[in-house]
Short mmCIF file of C-alpha atoms and ligand atoms in Angstrom, two decimals:
data_model
loop_
_atom_site.label_atom_id
_atom_site.label_comp_id
_atom_site.label_asym_id
_atom_site.label_seq_id
_atom_site.Cartn_x
_atom_site.Cartn_y
_atom_site.Cartn_z
CA MET A 1 3.99 -3.01 -16.31
CA HIS A 2 0.42 -3.48 -15.16
CA PRO A 3 -2.27 -1.79 -17.27
CA ARG A 4 -3.72 1.30 -15.64
CA SER A 5 -7.28 1.35 -16.83
CA SER A 6 -9.13 3.00 -13.95
CA VAL A 7 -9.96 6.69 -13.61
CA PRO A 8 -7.54 8.81 -11.57
CA PRO A 9 -8.78 9.18 -7.96
CA VAL A 10 -8.79 12.85 -6.91
CA GLY A 11 -7.89 14.03 -3.41
CA ALA A 12 -5.75 16.43 -1.41
CA HIS A 13 -2.81 16.97 0.84
CA ILE A 14 -4.70 16.48 4.08
CA GLN A 15 -4.38 18.16 7.46
CA ILE A 16 -4.00 15.85 10.45
CA LYS A 17 -4.51 18.06 13.50
CA GLY A 18 -4.93 15.86 16.59
CA GLY A 19 -3.47 12.75 14.96
CA LEU A 20 -3.19 10.91 11.68
CA ALA A 21 -6.56 9.15 12.10
CA LYS A 22 -8.28 11.60 14.44
CA GLY A 23 -7.59 14.60 12.21
CA GLY A 24 -6.89 12.96 8.87
CA LEU A 25 -9.93 10.75 8.35
CA PRO A 26 -12.53 13.49 9.07
CA TYR A 27 -10.54 15.76 6.73
CA ILE A 28 -10.68 13.14 3.96
CA ASP A 29 -14.45 12.87 4.45
CA ALA A 30 -15.01 16.63 4.68
CA VAL A 31 -13.31 17.37 1.35
CA GLY A 32 -14.44 14.21 -0.44
CA ALA A 33 -10.88 13.03 -1.06
CA ALA A 34 -10.37 9.76 -2.95
CA ALA A 35 -6.57 10.02 -2.49
CA ALA A 36 -4.52 11.56 0.31
CA GLN A 37 -1.02 12.88 0.93
CA VAL A 38 0.34 13.59 4.42
CA PHE A 39 3.41 14.77 6.27
CA VAL A 40 4.35 12.32 9.03
CA GLY A 41 6.45 14.88 10.90
CA ASN A 42 7.27 18.58 10.87
CA PRO A 43 7.60 19.48 7.16
CA ARG A 44 10.07 22.26 8.04
CA GLY A 45 12.31 20.30 10.40
CA TRP A 46 14.60 17.28 10.52
CA LYS A 47 13.03 15.51 13.49
CA LEU A 48 12.19 11.87 12.73
CA THR A 49 8.81 11.32 14.39
CA ALA A 50 8.01 7.75 15.43
CA GLY A 51 4.25 8.17 15.15
CA ASP A 52 1.47 6.93 17.41
CA PRO A 53 0.87 3.19 16.74
CA THR A 54 -2.86 3.46 17.54
CA GLN A 55 -3.40 6.46 15.26
CA ASP A 56 -1.28 4.85 12.54
CA ALA A 57 -3.32 1.62 12.61
CA LEU A 58 -6.63 3.49 12.60
CA PHE A 59 -5.47 5.66 9.71
CA THR A 60 -4.33 2.67 7.64
CA ALA A 61 -7.60 0.84 8.29
CA GLY A 62 -9.72 3.95 7.67
CA CYS A 63 -8.05 4.66 4.32
CA ALA A 64 -8.31 1.00 3.26
CA GLU A 65 -12.01 0.99 4.18
CA ARG A 66 -12.54 4.09 2.04
CA GLY A 67 -10.38 2.77 -0.79
CA VAL A 68 -8.19 5.87 -0.51
CA PRO A 69 -4.56 5.46 -1.72
CA THR A 70 -2.12 7.35 0.51
CA PHE A 71 1.25 9.07 0.08
CA VAL A 72 3.82 10.59 2.42
CA HIS A 73 5.61 13.82 1.53
CA THR A 74 9.15 14.20 2.92
CA PRO A 75 10.16 17.46 4.67
CA PHE A 76 11.17 20.45 2.52
CA LEU A 77 14.76 20.55 3.88
CA VAL A 78 15.63 17.24 2.20
CA ASN A 79 18.31 17.69 -0.48
CA VAL A 80 20.49 14.73 -1.41
CA GLY A 81 22.39 16.98 -3.87
CA SER A 82 23.56 19.40 -1.19
CA PRO A 83 27.29 20.30 -0.94
CA THR A 84 26.94 20.15 2.87
CA GLU A 85 27.63 16.66 4.23
CA ALA A 86 25.39 17.14 7.29
CA THR A 87 22.47 18.01 5.00
CA VAL A 88 23.07 14.96 2.81
CA GLU A 89 23.23 12.73 5.91
CA GLN A 90 20.02 14.15 7.36
CA SER A 91 18.33 13.95 3.95
CA ILE A 92 19.13 10.25 3.57
CA ALA A 93 18.01 9.54 7.14
CA SER A 94 14.78 11.44 6.52
CA ILE A 95 14.04 9.65 3.22
CA ALA A 96 14.73 6.23 4.79
CA HIS A 97 12.55 7.11 7.79
CA ASN A 98 9.67 8.36 5.64
CA LEU A 99 9.89 5.24 3.42
CA ALA A 100 9.73 2.99 6.49
CA ARG A 101 6.82 4.96 8.00
CA ALA A 102 4.99 4.91 4.68
CA GLY A 103 5.56 1.17 4.34
CA ARG A 104 4.02 0.54 7.76
CA LEU A 105 1.10 2.83 6.90
CA GLY A 106 0.41 0.97 3.65
CA CYS A 107 1.17 4.03 1.49
CA GLU A 108 1.80 3.76 -2.25
CA GLY A 109 4.62 6.27 -2.41
CA VAL A 110 6.91 8.77 -0.73
CA VAL A 111 7.38 12.13 -2.44
CA VAL A 112 10.79 13.77 -2.41
CA HIS A 113 11.80 17.03 -4.11
CA ALA A 114 14.45 16.47 -6.76
CA GLY A 115 16.80 18.80 -4.91
CA SER A 116 19.53 21.17 -5.91
CA ALA A 117 23.29 21.16 -6.52
CA VAL A 118 23.34 24.57 -4.77
CA GLY A 119 26.79 25.77 -5.92
CA GLU A 120 28.25 26.48 -9.36
CA ASP A 121 29.50 23.55 -11.49
CA ARG A 122 28.28 20.96 -9.01
CA TYR A 123 25.66 19.27 -11.23
CA GLU A 124 27.74 16.19 -12.05
CA ALA A 125 29.00 15.91 -8.47
CA ALA A 126 25.44 16.15 -7.16
CA LEU A 127 24.27 13.36 -9.49
CA ARG A 128 27.18 11.18 -8.34
CA GLN A 129 26.17 11.91 -4.77
CA LEU A 130 22.60 10.82 -5.57
CA ARG A 131 23.93 7.56 -6.90
CA GLU A 132 26.31 6.92 -4.00
CA ARG A 133 23.94 7.86 -1.20
CA LEU A 134 20.37 7.29 -2.42
CA LEU A 135 20.76 4.18 -4.58
CA PRO A 136 21.73 2.01 -1.55
CA VAL A 137 18.51 3.14 0.20
CA LEU A 138 16.44 2.03 -2.80
CA ASP A 139 18.39 -1.24 -3.07
CA GLY A 140 17.68 -1.94 0.61
CA LEU A 141 13.90 -1.63 0.33
CA PRO A 142 11.82 -4.78 0.76
CA ASP A 143 9.55 -6.13 -1.97
CA GLY A 144 6.24 -4.27 -2.07
CA ALA A 145 7.76 -1.15 -0.46
CA PRO A 146 6.27 2.23 -1.39
CA ARG A 147 7.91 3.82 -4.41
CA LEU A 148 10.13 6.87 -4.03
CA LEU A 149 8.48 9.53 -6.20
CA VAL A 150 10.84 12.27 -7.37
CA GLU A 151 9.13 15.65 -7.78
CA PRO A 152 10.73 18.12 -10.22
CA THR A 153 11.04 21.52 -8.56
CA ALA A 154 10.14 25.02 -9.76
CA GLY A 155 13.65 25.56 -11.13
CA GLY A 156 15.27 28.08 -8.80
CA GLY A 157 18.89 27.74 -7.57
CA LYS A 158 20.72 24.99 -9.50
CA ALA A 159 17.79 22.56 -9.53
CA LEU A 160 18.74 18.96 -10.32
CA ALA A 161 15.42 18.37 -12.11
CA ALA A 162 12.88 21.07 -12.91
CA THR A 163 11.87 20.30 -16.51
CA VAL A 164 10.57 16.79 -17.12
CA GLU A 165 13.51 16.12 -19.48
CA GLU A 166 15.94 16.72 -16.61
CA LEU A 167 14.50 13.60 -14.98
CA GLY A 168 16.44 11.61 -17.60
CA PRO A 169 19.94 12.03 -16.09
CA TYR A 170 18.38 11.89 -12.61
CA PHE A 171 16.84 8.48 -13.27
CA ALA A 172 20.02 7.31 -15.02
CA ALA A 173 22.07 8.24 -11.92
CA LEU A 174 19.77 5.91 -9.96
CA ASP A 175 19.92 3.12 -12.59
CA PHE A 176 16.18 3.54 -13.31
CA HIS A 177 15.60 1.62 -10.06
CA PRO A 178 12.26 -0.27 -10.18
CA LEU A 179 11.08 1.50 -7.00
CA LEU A 180 11.75 4.95 -8.48
CA GLY A 181 8.79 6.96 -9.75
CA VAL A 182 7.71 10.53 -10.49
CA CYS A 183 5.45 13.02 -8.75
CA PHE A 184 4.35 15.56 -11.39
CA ASP A 185 3.47 18.99 -9.91
CA THR A 186 1.69 21.23 -12.42
CA CYS A 187 2.74 24.45 -10.66
CA HIS A 188 6.40 23.39 -10.58
CA VAL A 189 6.66 22.35 -14.24
CA TRP A 190 4.85 25.56 -15.26
CA ALA A 191 7.37 27.57 -13.22
CA ALA A 192 10.18 25.57 -14.87
CA GLY A 193 8.99 26.70 -18.32
CA HIS A 194 6.60 24.04 -19.66
CA ASP A 195 3.75 26.02 -21.23
CA LEU A 196 0.84 23.98 -19.93
CA ALA A 197 -1.67 26.68 -20.89
CA ALA A 198 -0.95 26.54 -24.63
CA PRO A 199 -3.41 24.26 -26.45
CA GLY A 200 -1.93 20.76 -26.21
CA GLY A 201 0.75 22.02 -23.82
CA MET A 202 -0.16 19.70 -20.96
CA THR A 203 -0.36 16.72 -23.30
CA ALA A 204 3.03 17.50 -24.84
CA THR A 205 4.62 17.83 -21.38
CA LEU A 206 3.19 14.51 -20.18
CA ASP A 207 4.21 12.86 -23.48
CA SER A 208 7.74 14.13 -22.93
CA LEU A 209 7.72 12.88 -19.34
CA GLU A 210 6.82 9.38 -20.49
CA ALA A 211 9.38 9.52 -23.30
CA THR A 212 12.05 10.48 -20.74
CA VAL A 213 11.41 8.01 -17.91
CA GLY A 214 9.32 5.37 -19.65
CA PRO A 215 5.77 4.16 -19.07
CA GLY A 216 4.34 3.44 -15.61
CA ARG A 217 6.71 5.73 -13.70
CA LEU A 218 4.16 8.42 -12.88
CA GLY A 219 2.96 7.63 -9.35
CA LEU A 220 1.25 10.84 -8.23
CA VAL A 221 0.11 14.20 -9.59
CA HIS A 222 0.11 17.43 -7.59
CA ALA A 223 -2.63 19.49 -9.26
CA ASN A 224 -2.03 23.13 -8.40
CA ASP A 225 -2.70 26.38 -10.24
CA SER A 226 0.02 29.04 -10.09
CA LEU A 227 0.15 32.69 -9.01
CA ASP A 228 3.09 33.30 -11.35
CA GLU A 229 3.84 33.23 -15.07
CA CYS A 230 5.22 30.30 -17.04
CA GLY A 231 9.01 30.11 -16.55
CA SER A 232 8.97 32.31 -13.43
CA LYS A 233 10.83 29.68 -11.35
CA ARG A 234 8.50 30.71 -8.51
CA ASP A 235 6.43 28.18 -6.59
CA ARG A 236 3.24 29.79 -5.32
CA HIS A 237 0.20 27.51 -5.55
CA THR A 238 -3.37 28.73 -5.90
CA THR A 239 -6.92 27.46 -6.36
CA ILE A 240 -7.54 25.60 -9.64
CA GLY A 241 -8.79 28.06 -12.27
CA GLU A 242 -7.82 31.18 -10.34
CA GLY A 243 -4.20 31.27 -11.43
CA SER A 244 -2.15 31.63 -14.59
CA ILE A 245 -2.52 27.97 -15.68
CA GLY A 246 -6.33 28.05 -15.79
CA VAL A 247 -8.89 25.23 -15.85
CA ALA A 248 -8.56 23.75 -19.36
CA PRO A 249 -5.04 22.23 -18.94
CA PHE A 250 -6.35 20.19 -15.98
CA ALA A 251 -8.96 18.57 -18.24
CA GLU A 252 -6.10 17.68 -20.61
CA LEU A 253 -4.13 16.27 -17.66
CA LEU A 254 -6.96 14.05 -16.44
CA ALA A 255 -7.57 12.68 -19.96
CA HIS A 256 -3.88 11.83 -20.60
CA PRO A 257 -3.11 8.09 -20.84
CA SER A 258 -0.10 8.49 -18.47
CA VAL A 259 -2.49 9.67 -15.74
CA ALA A 260 -4.98 6.80 -16.08
CA GLY A 261 -5.39 5.30 -12.61
CA VAL A 262 -2.77 7.64 -11.11
CA PRO A 263 -3.88 9.49 -7.94
CA VAL A 264 -4.16 13.27 -8.21
CA VAL A 265 -3.97 15.48 -5.11
CA VAL A 266 -4.35 19.24 -4.71
CA GLU A 267 -1.98 21.33 -2.60
CA THR A 268 -4.08 24.46 -3.02
CA PRO A 269 -5.46 26.79 -0.33
CA SER A 270 -7.74 24.65 1.86
CA GLU A 271 -9.82 27.53 3.24
CA LEU A 272 -12.72 29.16 1.46
CA ASP A 273 -15.42 31.52 2.76
CA GLY A 274 -14.40 30.95 6.38
CA SER A 275 -14.51 27.16 6.09
CA PRO A 276 -11.17 25.40 6.79
CA THR A 277 -11.87 22.71 4.16
CA ALA A 278 -14.16 24.26 1.52
CA GLY A 279 -11.26 25.27 -0.75
CA HIS A 280 -10.04 21.70 -1.09
CA ALA A 281 -13.61 20.38 -1.41
CA ARG A 282 -14.19 22.81 -4.28
CA ASP A 283 -10.96 21.97 -6.12
CA ILE A 284 -11.55 18.22 -5.75
CA ALA A 285 -15.12 18.56 -7.06
CA LEU A 286 -13.93 20.64 -10.01
CA LEU A 287 -11.20 18.15 -10.97
CA ARG A 288 -13.63 15.26 -10.61
CA ASP A 289 -16.08 17.04 -12.93
CA LEU A 290 -13.30 17.71 -15.46
CA ARG A 291 -12.27 14.06 -15.32
CA ASP A 292 -15.85 12.87 -15.81
CA GLY A 293 -16.61 15.44 -18.53
CA THR A 294 -19.32 17.10 -16.46
CA ALA A 295 -17.63 20.51 -16.17
CA ALA A 296 -17.93 21.60 -19.80
CA ALA A 297 -19.01 25.17 -19.02
CA GLU A 298 -16.12 25.78 -16.65
CA ALA A 299 -13.53 24.18 -18.88
CA ALA A 300 -14.54 26.12 -22.00
ZN1 LIG B 1 3.91 19.58 -5.00
#
């Protein structure tokens, strides 16, 4: 595993109104993002969008020029653990499509929610399904393909992986495939019951993540504060420092060895004071200050 020695670049889930390059690049510049995550289709639908070759090429070049690592997030409907065959089929098609799109765009990873078994006593069946349906997709990827980053969910409704420890059987079902990684969402793991706000809580959670899946698997962090209490199983993101997690755990996150060199993006409210981007600009600046140790007053 290559040594990750650089500081984590901080960015956002970007908006791309008007096109990936036309909307996305000005957004990256407006919020000061050093990393970016995008949807390459309707996040609430199944449609597989081909993309505009001109916009795609401009976006890839623009991000490379800026040194901004990029990630694609799959649609929310994706659930490889579903008991409904049509959903599993569409989920696999969507993951394969997003991996191919991300590969052409030069992205580092594709984020997919860990999913849910949905019904009672389906956990083992859902893991078998993961193995039978998703492992061939991973095996078919070319060398240098983006990694598939599994994101533990908030823990509602028979989640397949909500706590970081639940990634153990999930990774085992997929043979710890070399192109498998993790997207760690602070709001989700908080909702799943990891007490990130206790002193050392973030560090302990990230230690446990690394103990479960091994070093080098963390590919992306979603840095979000939460509107709900620890263990709520609810997934409502808010501005960093204005929720129940608070600012200090994010300093702990950015100092953790597992996060060295790993991109961190916010999925917090983008608007602030009437500006469509000021919320993200503020959160990115705050996280950058925490990372660089220049936000002592706020973190105290
Ligand atoms: Zn997330």
